[in-house]
PDB file of C-alpha atoms in Angstrom:
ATOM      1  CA  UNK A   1      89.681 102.301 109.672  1.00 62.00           C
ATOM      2  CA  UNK A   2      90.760 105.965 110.566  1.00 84.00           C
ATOM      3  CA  UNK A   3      89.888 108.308 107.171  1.00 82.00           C
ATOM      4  CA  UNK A   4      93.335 109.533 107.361  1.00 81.00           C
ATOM      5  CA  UNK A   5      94.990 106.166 108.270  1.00 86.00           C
ATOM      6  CA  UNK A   6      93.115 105.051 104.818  1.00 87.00           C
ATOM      7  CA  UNK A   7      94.090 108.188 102.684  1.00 89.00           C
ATOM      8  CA  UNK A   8      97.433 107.323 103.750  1.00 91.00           C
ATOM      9  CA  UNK A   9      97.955 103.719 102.716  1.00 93.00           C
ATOM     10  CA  UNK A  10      95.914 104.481  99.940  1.00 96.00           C
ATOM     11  CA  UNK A  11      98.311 107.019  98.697  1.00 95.00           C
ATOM     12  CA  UNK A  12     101.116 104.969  99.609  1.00 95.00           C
ATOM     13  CA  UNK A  13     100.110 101.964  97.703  1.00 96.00           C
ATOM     14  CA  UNK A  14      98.773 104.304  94.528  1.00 97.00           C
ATOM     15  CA  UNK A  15     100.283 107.432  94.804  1.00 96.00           C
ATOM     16  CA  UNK A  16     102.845 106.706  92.010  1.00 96.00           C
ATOM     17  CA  UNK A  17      99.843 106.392  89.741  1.00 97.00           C
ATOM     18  CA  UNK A  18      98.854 109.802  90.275  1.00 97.00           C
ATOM     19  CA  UNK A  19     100.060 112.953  88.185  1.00 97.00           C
ATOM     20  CA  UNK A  20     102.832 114.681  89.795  1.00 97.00           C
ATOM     21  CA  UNK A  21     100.727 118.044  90.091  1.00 96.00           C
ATOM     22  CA  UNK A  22      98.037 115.983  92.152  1.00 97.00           C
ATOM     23  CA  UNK A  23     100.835 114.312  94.196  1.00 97.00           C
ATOM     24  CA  UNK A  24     101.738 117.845  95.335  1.00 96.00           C
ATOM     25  CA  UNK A  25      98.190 118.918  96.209  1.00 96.00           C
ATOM     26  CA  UNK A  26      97.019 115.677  97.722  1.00 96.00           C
ATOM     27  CA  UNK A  27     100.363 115.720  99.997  1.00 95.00           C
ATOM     28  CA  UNK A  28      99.817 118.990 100.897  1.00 96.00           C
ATOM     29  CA  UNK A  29      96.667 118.613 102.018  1.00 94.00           C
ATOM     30  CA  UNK A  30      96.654 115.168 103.241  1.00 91.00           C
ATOM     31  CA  UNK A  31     100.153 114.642 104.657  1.00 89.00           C
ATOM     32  CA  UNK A  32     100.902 118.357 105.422  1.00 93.00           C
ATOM     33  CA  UNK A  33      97.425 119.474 106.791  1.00 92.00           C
ATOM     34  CA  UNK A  34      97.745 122.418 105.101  1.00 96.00           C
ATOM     35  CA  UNK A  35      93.856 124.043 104.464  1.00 96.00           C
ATOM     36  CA  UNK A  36      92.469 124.393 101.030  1.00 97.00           C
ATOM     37  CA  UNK A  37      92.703 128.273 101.214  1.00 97.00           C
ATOM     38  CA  UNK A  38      96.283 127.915 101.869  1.00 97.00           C
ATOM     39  CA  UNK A  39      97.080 124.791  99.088  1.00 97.00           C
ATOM     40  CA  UNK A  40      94.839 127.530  96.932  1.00 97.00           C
ATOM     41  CA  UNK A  41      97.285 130.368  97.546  1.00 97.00           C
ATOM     42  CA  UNK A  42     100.679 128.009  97.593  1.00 96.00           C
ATOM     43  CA  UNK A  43      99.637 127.104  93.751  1.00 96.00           C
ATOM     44  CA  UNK A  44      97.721 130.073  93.045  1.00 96.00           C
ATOM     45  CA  UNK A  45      94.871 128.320  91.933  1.00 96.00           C
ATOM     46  CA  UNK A  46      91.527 129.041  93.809  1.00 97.00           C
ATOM     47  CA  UNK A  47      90.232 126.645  96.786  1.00 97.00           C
ATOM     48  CA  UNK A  48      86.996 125.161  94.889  1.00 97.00           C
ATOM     49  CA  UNK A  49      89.986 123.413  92.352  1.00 97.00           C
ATOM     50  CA  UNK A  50      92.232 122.605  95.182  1.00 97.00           C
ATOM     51  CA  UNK A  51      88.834 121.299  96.614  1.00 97.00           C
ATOM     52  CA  UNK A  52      87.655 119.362  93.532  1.00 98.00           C
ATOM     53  CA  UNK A  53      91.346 117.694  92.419  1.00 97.00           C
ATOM     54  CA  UNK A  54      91.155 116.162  96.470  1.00 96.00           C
ATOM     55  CA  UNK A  55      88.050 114.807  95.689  1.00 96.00           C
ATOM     56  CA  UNK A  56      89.071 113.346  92.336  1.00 97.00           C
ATOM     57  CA  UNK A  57      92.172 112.212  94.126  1.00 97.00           C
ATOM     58  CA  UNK A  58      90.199 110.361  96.914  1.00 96.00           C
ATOM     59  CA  UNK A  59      88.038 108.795  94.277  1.00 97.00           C
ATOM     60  CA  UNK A  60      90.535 107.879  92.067  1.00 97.00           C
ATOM     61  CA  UNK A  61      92.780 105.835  94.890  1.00 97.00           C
ATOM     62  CA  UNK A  62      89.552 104.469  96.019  1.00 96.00           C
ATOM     63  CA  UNK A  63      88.921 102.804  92.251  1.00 97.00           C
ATOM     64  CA  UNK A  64      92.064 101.584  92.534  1.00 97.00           C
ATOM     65  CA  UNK A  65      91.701  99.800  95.614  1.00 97.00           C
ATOM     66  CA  UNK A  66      88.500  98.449  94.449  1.00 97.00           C
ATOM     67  CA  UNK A  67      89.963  96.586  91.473  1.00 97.00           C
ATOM     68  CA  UNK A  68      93.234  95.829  92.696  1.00 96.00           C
ATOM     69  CA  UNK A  69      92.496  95.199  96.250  1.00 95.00           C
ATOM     70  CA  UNK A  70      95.985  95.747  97.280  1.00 94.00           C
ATOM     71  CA  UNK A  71      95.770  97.566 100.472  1.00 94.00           C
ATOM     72  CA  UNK A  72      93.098  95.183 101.422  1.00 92.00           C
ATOM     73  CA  UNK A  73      94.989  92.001 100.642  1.00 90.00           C
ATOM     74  CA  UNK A  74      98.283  94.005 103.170  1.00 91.00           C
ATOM     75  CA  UNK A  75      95.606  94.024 105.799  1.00 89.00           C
ATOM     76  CA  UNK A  76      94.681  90.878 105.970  1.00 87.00           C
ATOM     77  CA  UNK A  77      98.719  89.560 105.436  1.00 87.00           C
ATOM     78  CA  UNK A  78      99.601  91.817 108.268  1.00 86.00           C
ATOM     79  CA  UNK A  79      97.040  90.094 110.478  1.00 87.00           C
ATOM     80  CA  UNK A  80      97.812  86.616 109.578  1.00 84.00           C
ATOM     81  CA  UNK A  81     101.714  87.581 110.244  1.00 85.00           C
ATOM     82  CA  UNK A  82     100.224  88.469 113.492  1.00 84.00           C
ATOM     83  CA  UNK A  83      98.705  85.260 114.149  1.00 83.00           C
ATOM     84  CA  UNK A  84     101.592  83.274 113.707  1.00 83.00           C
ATOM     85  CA  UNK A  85     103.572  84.771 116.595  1.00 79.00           C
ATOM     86  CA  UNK A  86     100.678  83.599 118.643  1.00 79.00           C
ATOM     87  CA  UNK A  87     101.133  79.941 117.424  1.00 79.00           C
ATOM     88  CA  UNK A  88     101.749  77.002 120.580  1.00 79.00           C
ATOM     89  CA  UNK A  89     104.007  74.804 117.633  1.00 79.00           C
ATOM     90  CA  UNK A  90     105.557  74.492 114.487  1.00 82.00           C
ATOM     91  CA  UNK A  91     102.948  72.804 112.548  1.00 80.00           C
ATOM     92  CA  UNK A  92     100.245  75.763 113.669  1.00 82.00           C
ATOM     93  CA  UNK A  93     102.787  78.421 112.330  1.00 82.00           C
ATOM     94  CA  UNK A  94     103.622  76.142 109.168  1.00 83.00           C
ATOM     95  CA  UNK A  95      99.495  75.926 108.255  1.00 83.00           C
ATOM     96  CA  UNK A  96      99.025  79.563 108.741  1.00 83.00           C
ATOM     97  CA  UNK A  97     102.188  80.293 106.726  1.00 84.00           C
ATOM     98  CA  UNK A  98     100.526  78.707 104.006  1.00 85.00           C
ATOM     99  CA  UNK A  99      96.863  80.875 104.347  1.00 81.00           C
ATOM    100  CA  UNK A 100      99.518  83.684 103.845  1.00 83.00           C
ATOM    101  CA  UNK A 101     100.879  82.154 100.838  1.00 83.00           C
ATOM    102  CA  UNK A 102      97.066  81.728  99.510  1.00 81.00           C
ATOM    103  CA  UNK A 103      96.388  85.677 100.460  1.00 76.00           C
ATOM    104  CA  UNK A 104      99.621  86.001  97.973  1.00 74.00           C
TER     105      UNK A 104
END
């Protein structure tokens, strides 16, 4: 998966958990593109704690995601969902609405 596709669902799966001071920052940098220099001068805090808060950020969504598995489980839902549209008949679709259940 795309770094950026998996900040993103990351943060949208997490992001409430987050302070609201690293919401701004991560956003900034993450959603808005904005360079550290320019996150650094926005807050006026300097770019090696605009630098280090990302990081934390990024870990801290990643821990998440590895004990709560959430964006993983959406992956794997979205692909089953998937699947059924390809089904030939109603019993097909019926046995892999019930995998999704499982996934659930």
């Amino acid at each position: 998966m795309e770094e950026f596709v998996k900040q993103s669902w990351l943060y949208d799966f997490y992001g409430d958990l987050l302070t609201d001071h690293q919401k701004e920052i991560y956003e900034a940098y993450v959603m808005e593109n904005l360079s550290l220099a320019e996150i650094a001068q926005e807050y006026d805090i300097s770019r090696q704690s605009v630098f280090d808060l990302i990081k934390r950020v990024d870990n801290t969504l990643n821990e998440y995601e590895e004990k709560l598995h959430l964006v993983e489980r959406f992956i794997e839902i979205k692909e089953k969902v998937k699947e059924i549209e390809n089904c030939k008949n109603l019993e097909e679709a019926r046995k892999m609405a019930e995998n999704i259940i499982e996934l659930l």
